[in-house]
Amino acid sequence: MWRATILTLFPEMFPGPLGLSLAGEGLARGAWALEARNIREHGLGRHRAVDDTPAGGGPGMVMRADVLAAAVDAAAPPGDARPRLLMSPRGAPLTQARVRRLVEGEGVVILCGRFEGVDERIIAARALEEVSIGDYVLSGGEIAAMALIDACVRLLPGIMGEAASGVEESFEAGLLEYPQYTRPREFEGRAIPDILLSGDHAKIAEWRRGQALELTRERRPDLQPPDDKKRG
Ligand code: SAH
């Protein structure tokens, strides 16, 4: 079973939104598993300290490498094949392709930072892969971890059924998705494009591909459709 283990100072944030809707139903059915572990259990001294002031000075607090190492080792003993991720604005931006590969594995172990982040040495010492969910700064890694897990879980077998096979979804073909419509046929004077009501499936597929290409070119010229690289 695909298992997500979260290391956090706020385990009570989980499952949170992951406990609702399709992800939540899957969790309740045992289609995947979630464990949120409190880093503070590995804190030091009477106050279970997990952080300290930055070496070299500066604002805020830094999470200690020794405390984090103990937390990682307890959650993912040697032999646990799951990738160990650190949510971090410095990480590689998360992509649908990375999500697909994570789903093929046994799950993830995710370390959530707080404060100014983590002591640099934990990253190499425990082979953590830094992952970002975008070029902005959150106050902690928990919401980022939820976003990553949500993107993974919806692709697990039996979570979303046919919809999640998702071959036509945004990013799956290196393209943004074509526009979608449903009833009513006319809404405030705006009609559904005739082609979609024509019943001509080949024409519809062609129209959708054209729309997807155009949208992608306009909004995300940085996305290159794999079979379309020469169009530039
Ligand atoms: N001082 C750090 C930011 C710390 S924010 C810096 O400038 O890089 C506190 C924590 O929130 C981070 O350790 C990380 O776990 C999480 N976080 C913040 N922004 C994130 C992002 N864009 N993607 C993933 N995690 C993020």
Tab-separated table of N, CA and C in Angstrom, residues 97-193:
chain	number	residue	atom	x	y	z
A	97	ALA	N	5.223	15.067	-13.763
A	97	ALA	CA	6.093	13.919	-14.065
A	97	ALA	C	6.698	13.351	-12.773
A	98	ARG	N	7.136	14.222	-11.863
A	98	ARG	CA	7.689	13.748	-10.577
A	98	ARG	C	6.594	13.078	-9.757
A	99	VAL	N	5.391	13.654	-9.795
A	99	VAL	CA	4.255	13.061	-9.080
A	99	VAL	C	4.000	11.642	-9.602
A	100	ARG	N	3.977	11.475	-10.924
A	100	ARG	CA	3.762	10.140	-11.532
A	100	ARG	C	4.784	9.136	-11.016
A	101	ARG	N	6.068	9.568	-10.949
A	101	ARG	CA	7.103	8.638	-10.494
A	101	ARG	C	6.942	8.305	-9.011
A	102	LEU	N	6.538	9.296	-8.216
A	102	LEU	CA	6.324	9.040	-6.785
A	102	LEU	C	5.187	8.032	-6.586
A	103	VAL	N	4.160	8.120	-7.429
A	103	VAL	CA	3.009	7.228	-7.299
A	103	VAL	C	3.392	5.782	-7.618
A	104	GLU	N	4.385	5.605	-8.502
A	104	GLU	CA	4.819	4.253	-8.857
A	104	GLU	C	5.594	3.581	-7.729
A	105	GLY	N	6.100	4.359	-6.775
A	105	GLY	CA	6.868	3.809	-5.673
A	105	GLY	C	5.981	3.379	-4.514
A	106	GLU	N	6.623	3.191	-3.350
A	106	GLU	CA	5.910	2.668	-2.181
A	106	GLU	C	5.303	3.758	-1.315
A	107	GLY	N	5.627	5.014	-1.646
A	107	GLY	CA	5.100	6.122	-0.852
A	107	GLY	C	6.168	7.180	-0.674
A	108	VAL	N	6.011	8.006	0.350
A	108	VAL	CA	6.963	9.089	0.604
A	108	VAL	C	7.139	9.290	2.103
A	109	VAL	N	8.318	9.762	2.470
A	109	VAL	CA	8.548	10.286	3.824
A	109	VAL	C	8.823	11.765	3.624
A	110	ILE	N	8.069	12.627	4.298
A	110	ILE	CA	8.175	14.065	4.042
A	110	ILE	C	8.504	14.811	5.321
A	111	LEU	N	9.587	15.565	5.276
A	111	LEU	CA	9.972	16.417	6.395
A	111	LEU	C	9.456	17.828	6.128
A	112	CYS	N	8.701	18.362	7.089
A	112	CYS	CA	8.122	19.704	6.960
A	112	CYS	C	8.939	20.676	7.791
A	113	GLY	N	9.500	21.691	7.161
A	113	GLY	CA	10.234	22.710	7.894
A	113	GLY	C	9.285	23.713	8.540
A	114	ARG	N	9.809	24.435	9.505
A	114	ARG	CA	9.129	25.580	10.141
A	114	ARG	C	10.202	26.611	10.444
A	115	PHE	N	9.809	27.749	10.922
A	115	PHE	CA	10.741	28.833	11.281
A	115	PHE	C	11.571	29.219	10.054
A	116	GLU	N	12.900	29.370	10.220
A	116	GLU	CA	13.750	29.734	9.077
A	116	GLU	C	14.140	28.525	8.236
A	117	GLY	N	13.721	27.341	8.667
A	117	GLY	CA	14.069	26.140	7.920
A	117	GLY	C	14.940	25.211	8.743
A	118	VAL	N	15.687	24.347	8.054
A	118	VAL	CA	16.426	23.282	8.730
A	118	VAL	C	17.933	23.509	8.617
A	119	ASP	N	18.673	22.960	9.568
A	119	ASP	CA	20.144	22.946	9.502
A	119	ASP	C	20.555	22.232	8.216
A	120	GLU	N	21.382	22.885	7.431
A	120	GLU	CA	21.783	22.383	6.111
A	120	GLU	C	22.298	20.941	6.169
A	121	ARG	N	22.956	20.567	7.262
A	121	ARG	CA	23.633	19.272	7.312
A	121	ARG	C	22.694	18.079	7.271
A	122	ILE	N	21.416	18.287	7.664
A	122	ILE	CA	20.482	17.146	7.646
A	122	ILE	C	20.202	16.688	6.214
A	123	ILE	N	20.333	17.612	5.262
A	123	ILE	CA	19.953	17.295	3.874
A	123	ILE	C	20.873	16.226	3.298
A	124	ALA	N	22.173	16.420	3.428
A	124	ALA	CA	23.115	15.411	2.934
A	124	ALA	C	23.156	14.197	3.851
A	125	ALA	N	23.073	14.435	5.167
A	125	ALA	CA	23.228	13.330	6.120
A	125	ALA	C	22.134	12.278	5.966
A	126	ARG	N	20.938	12.689	5.539
A	126	ARG	CA	19.844	11.733	5.371
A	126	ARG	C	19.344	11.688	3.929
A	127	ALA	N	20.171	12.159	3.000
A	127	ALA	CA	19.840	12.105	1.564
A	127	ALA	C	18.427	12.612	1.291
A	128	LEU	N	18.133	13.813	1.767
A	128	LEU	CA	16.805	14.379	1.544
A	128	LEU	C	16.748	15.039	0.171
A	129	GLU	N	15.639	14.851	-0.510
A	129	GLU	CA	15.401	15.497	-1.805
A	129	GLU	C	14.535	16.725	-1.543
A	130	GLU	N	15.068	17.905	-1.860
A	130	GLU	CA	14.310	19.132	-1.613
A	130	GLU	C	13.290	19.347	-2.718
A	131	VAL	N	12.032	19.571	-2.320
A	131	VAL	CA	10.947	19.762	-3.276
A	131	VAL	C	10.207	21.052	-2.938
A	132	SER	N	9.997	21.880	-3.958
A	132	SER	CA	9.252	23.127	-3.799
A	132	SER	C	7.898	23.002	-4.468
A	133	ILE	N	6.890	23.700	-3.944
A	133	ILE	CA	5.613	23.734	-4.671
A	133	ILE	C	5.410	25.072	-5.365
A	134	GLY	N	6.432	25.899	-5.438
A	134	GLY	CA	6.295	27.138	-6.198
A	134	GLY	C	7.159	28.239	-5.631
A	135	ASP	N	7.314	29.288	-6.405
A	135	ASP	CA	8.218	30.380	-6.037
A	135	ASP	C	7.545	31.403	-5.135
A	136	TYR	N	7.235	30.974	-3.947
A	136	TYR	CA	6.684	31.835	-2.907
A	136	TYR	C	7.012	31.138	-1.601
A	137	VAL	N	6.916	31.848	-0.484
A	137	VAL	CA	7.342	31.269	0.789
A	137	VAL	C	6.144	31.044	1.698
A	138	LEU	N	5.960	29.803	2.109
A	138	LEU	CA	4.942	29.439	3.094
A	138	LEU	C	5.556	29.535	4.483
A	139	SER	N	4.699	29.489	5.514
A	139	SER	CA	5.246	29.554	6.870
A	139	SER	C	5.671	28.184	7.372
A	140	GLY	N	5.314	27.136	6.651
A	140	GLY	CA	5.727	25.801	7.052
A	140	GLY	C	5.531	24.828	5.914
A	141	GLY	N	6.127	23.653	6.028
A	141	GLY	CA	6.072	22.675	4.954
A	141	GLY	C	4.786	21.863	4.888
A	142	GLU	N	3.914	22.025	5.893
A	142	GLU	CA	2.749	21.132	5.975
A	142	GLU	C	1.800	21.292	4.791
A	143	ILE	N	1.477	22.533	4.427
A	143	ILE	CA	0.545	22.752	3.323
A	143	ILE	C	1.184	22.295	2.012
A	144	ALA	N	2.485	22.487	1.894
A	144	ALA	CA	3.204	22.003	0.714
A	144	ALA	C	3.144	20.478	0.650
A	145	ALA	N	3.323	19.821	1.793
A	145	ALA	CA	3.259	18.352	1.832
A	145	ALA	C	1.864	17.873	1.443
A	146	MET	N	0.843	18.586	1.920
A	146	MET	CA	-0.532	18.209	1.571
A	146	MET	C	-0.766	18.325	0.073
A	147	ALA	N	-0.238	19.383	-0.528
A	147	ALA	CA	-0.401	19.568	-1.973
A	147	ALA	C	0.256	18.409	-2.717
A	148	LEU	N	1.462	18.053	-2.308
A	148	LEU	CA	2.176	16.952	-2.974
A	148	LEU	C	1.413	15.637	-2.809
A	149	ILE	N	0.968	15.356	-1.580
A	149	ILE	CA	0.278	14.088	-1.332
A	149	ILE	C	-1.042	14.040	-2.105
A	150	ASP	N	-1.754	15.165	-2.133
A	150	ASP	CA	-3.019	15.207	-2.874
A	150	ASP	C	-2.784	14.895	-4.351
A	151	ALA	N	-1.749	15.486	-4.924
A	151	ALA	CA	-1.449	15.255	-6.338
A	151	ALA	C	-1.116	13.785	-6.586
A	152	CYS	N	-0.451	13.144	-5.627
A	152	CYS	CA	-0.113	11.721	-5.766
A	152	CYS	C	-1.332	10.825	-5.594
A	153	VAL	N	-2.069	11.069	-4.502
A	153	VAL	CA	-3.123	10.124	-4.121
A	153	VAL	C	-4.209	10.026	-5.192
A	154	ARG	N	-4.532	11.137	-5.855
A	154	ARG	CA	-5.596	11.077	-6.863
A	154	ARG	C	-5.221	10.198	-8.046
A	155	LEU	N	-3.934	9.888	-8.194
A	155	LEU	CA	-3.492	9.026	-9.290
A	155	LEU	C	-3.389	7.559	-8.888
A	156	LEU	N	-3.559	7.259	-7.589
A	156	LEU	CA	-3.456	5.861	-7.162
A	156	LEU	C	-4.620	5.067	-7.743
A	157	PRO	N	-4.395	3.789	-8.031
A	157	PRO	CA	-5.473	2.974	-8.587
A	157	PRO	C	-6.692	2.995	-7.661
A	158	GLY	N	-7.855	3.195	-8.248
A	158	GLY	CA	-9.099	3.110	-7.479
A	158	GLY	C	-9.478	4.362	-6.735
A	159	ILE	N	-8.725	5.443	-6.852
A	159	ILE	CA	-9.110	6.661	-6.140
A	159	ILE	C	-10.075	7.497	-6.978
A	160	MET	N	-9.705	7.773	-8.206
A	160	MET	CA	-10.561	8.611	-9.034
A	160	MET	C	-11.192	7.882	-10.197
A	161	GLY	N	-10.892	6.602	-10.353
A	161	GLY	CA	-11.449	5.875	-11.485
A	161	GLY	C	-10.921	6.431	-12.783
A	162	GLU	N	-11.777	6.456	-13.773
A	162	GLU	CA	-11.360	6.782	-15.132
A	162	GLU	C	-10.774	8.182	-15.225
A	163	ALA	N	-11.358	9.127	-14.511
A	163	ALA	CA	-10.937	10.521	-14.630
A	163	ALA	C	-9.445	10.678	-14.399
A	164	ALA	N	-8.920	9.911	-13.442
A	164	ALA	CA	-7.519	10.109	-13.065
A	164	ALA	C	-6.548	9.450	-14.014
A	165	SER	N	-7.066	8.585	-14.896
A	165	SER	CA	-6.142	8.065	-15.904
A	165	SER	C	-5.558	9.287	-16.597
A	166	GLY	N	-6.428	10.324	-16.684
A	166	GLY	CA	-5.973	11.688	-16.864
A	166	GLY	C	-5.024	11.920	-18.005
A	167	VAL	N	-5.055	11.104	-19.039
A	167	VAL	CA	-4.089	11.315	-20.107
A	167	VAL	C	-4.279	12.657	-20.789
A	168	GLU	N	-5.484	13.235	-20.667
A	168	GLU	CA	-5.723	14.505	-21.351
A	168	GLU	C	-5.641	15.684	-20.391
A	169	GLU	N	-5.317	15.427	-19.126
A	169	GLU	CA	-5.302	16.518	-18.169
A	169	GLU	C	-4.140	17.473	-18.390
A	170	SER	N	-4.254	18.647	-17.775
A	170	SER	CA	-3.168	19.610	-17.820
A	170	SER	C	-1.862	18.931	-17.454
A	171	PHE	N	-0.820	19.238	-18.193
A	171	PHE	CA	0.570	18.807	-17.980
A	171	PHE	C	0.855	17.387	-18.438
A	172	GLU	N	-0.187	16.552	-18.628
A	172	GLU	CA	0.095	15.142	-18.936
A	172	GLU	C	0.763	15.004	-20.290
A	173	ALA	N	0.375	15.849	-21.253
A	173	ALA	CA	1.017	15.778	-22.564
A	173	ALA	C	1.922	16.987	-22.762
A	174	GLY	N	2.342	17.596	-21.665
A	174	GLY	CA	3.142	18.808	-21.775
A	174	GLY	C	2.303	19.995	-22.184
A	175	LEU	N	0.986	19.864	-22.039
A	175	LEU	CA	0.058	20.925	-22.454
A	175	LEU	C	-0.897	21.241	-21.319
A	176	LEU	N	-1.441	22.453	-21.346
A	176	LEU	CA	-2.564	22.774	-20.471
A	176	LEU	C	-3.821	22.150	-21.068
A	177	GLU	N	-4.810	21.933	-20.216
A	177	GLU	CA	-6.031	21.288	-20.704
A	177	GLU	C	-6.863	22.237	-21.564
A	178	TYR	N	-7.580	21.656	-22.515
A	178	TYR	CA	-8.552	22.389	-23.344
A	178	TYR	C	-9.716	22.859	-22.475
A	179	PRO	N	-10.523	23.845	-22.946
A	179	PRO	CA	-11.661	24.318	-22.163
A	179	PRO	C	-12.756	23.255	-22.047
A	180	GLN	N	-13.389	23.224	-20.904
A	180	GLN	CA	-14.470	22.269	-20.623
A	180	GLN	C	-15.801	23.000	-20.522
A	181	TYR	N	-16.866	22.340	-20.920
A	181	TYR	CA	-18.226	22.905	-20.829
A	181	TYR	C	-19.177	21.824	-20.363
A	182	THR	N	-20.297	22.262	-19.771
A	182	THR	CA	-21.407	21.340	-19.510
A	182	THR	C	-22.703	22.124	-19.616
A	183	ARG	N	-23.831	21.465	-19.371
A	183	ARG	CA	-25.117	22.153	-19.450
A	183	ARG	C	-25.172	23.330	-18.478
A	184	PRO	N	-25.916	24.410	-18.757
A	184	PRO	CA	-26.823	24.557	-19.907
A	184	PRO	C	-26.070	24.900	-21.199
A	185	ARG	N	-26.761	24.652	-22.299
A	185	ARG	CA	-26.188	24.881	-23.622
A	185	ARG	C	-25.861	26.357	-23.840
A	186	GLU	N	-26.718	27.228	-23.256
A	186	GLU	CA	-26.410	28.656	-23.302
A	186	GLU	C	-26.441	29.220	-21.884
A	187	PHE	N	-25.414	29.987	-21.536
A	187	PHE	CA	-25.317	30.588	-20.195
A	187	PHE	C	-25.037	32.073	-20.352
A	188	GLU	N	-25.996	32.916	-19.927
A	188	GLU	CA	-25.849	34.374	-20.017
A	188	GLU	C	-25.380	34.810	-21.399
A	189	GLY	N	-25.980	34.215	-22.416
A	189	GLY	CA	-25.673	34.600	-23.787
A	189	GLY	C	-24.433	33.936	-24.367
A	190	ARG	N	-23.758	33.116	-23.575
A	190	ARG	CA	-22.554	32.427	-24.068
A	190	ARG	C	-22.903	30.976	-24.365
A	191	ALA	N	-22.645	30.571	-25.605
A	191	ALA	CA	-23.020	29.223	-26.044
A	191	ALA	C	-21.834	28.278	-25.934
A	192	ILE	N	-22.141	26.992	-25.782
A	192	ILE	CA	-21.096	25.959	-25.893
A	192	ILE	C	-20.661	25.915	-27.361
A	193	PRO	N	-19.359	25.872	-27.657
A	193	PRO	CA	-18.925	25.797	-29.060
A	193	PRO	C	-19.633	24.662	-29.805
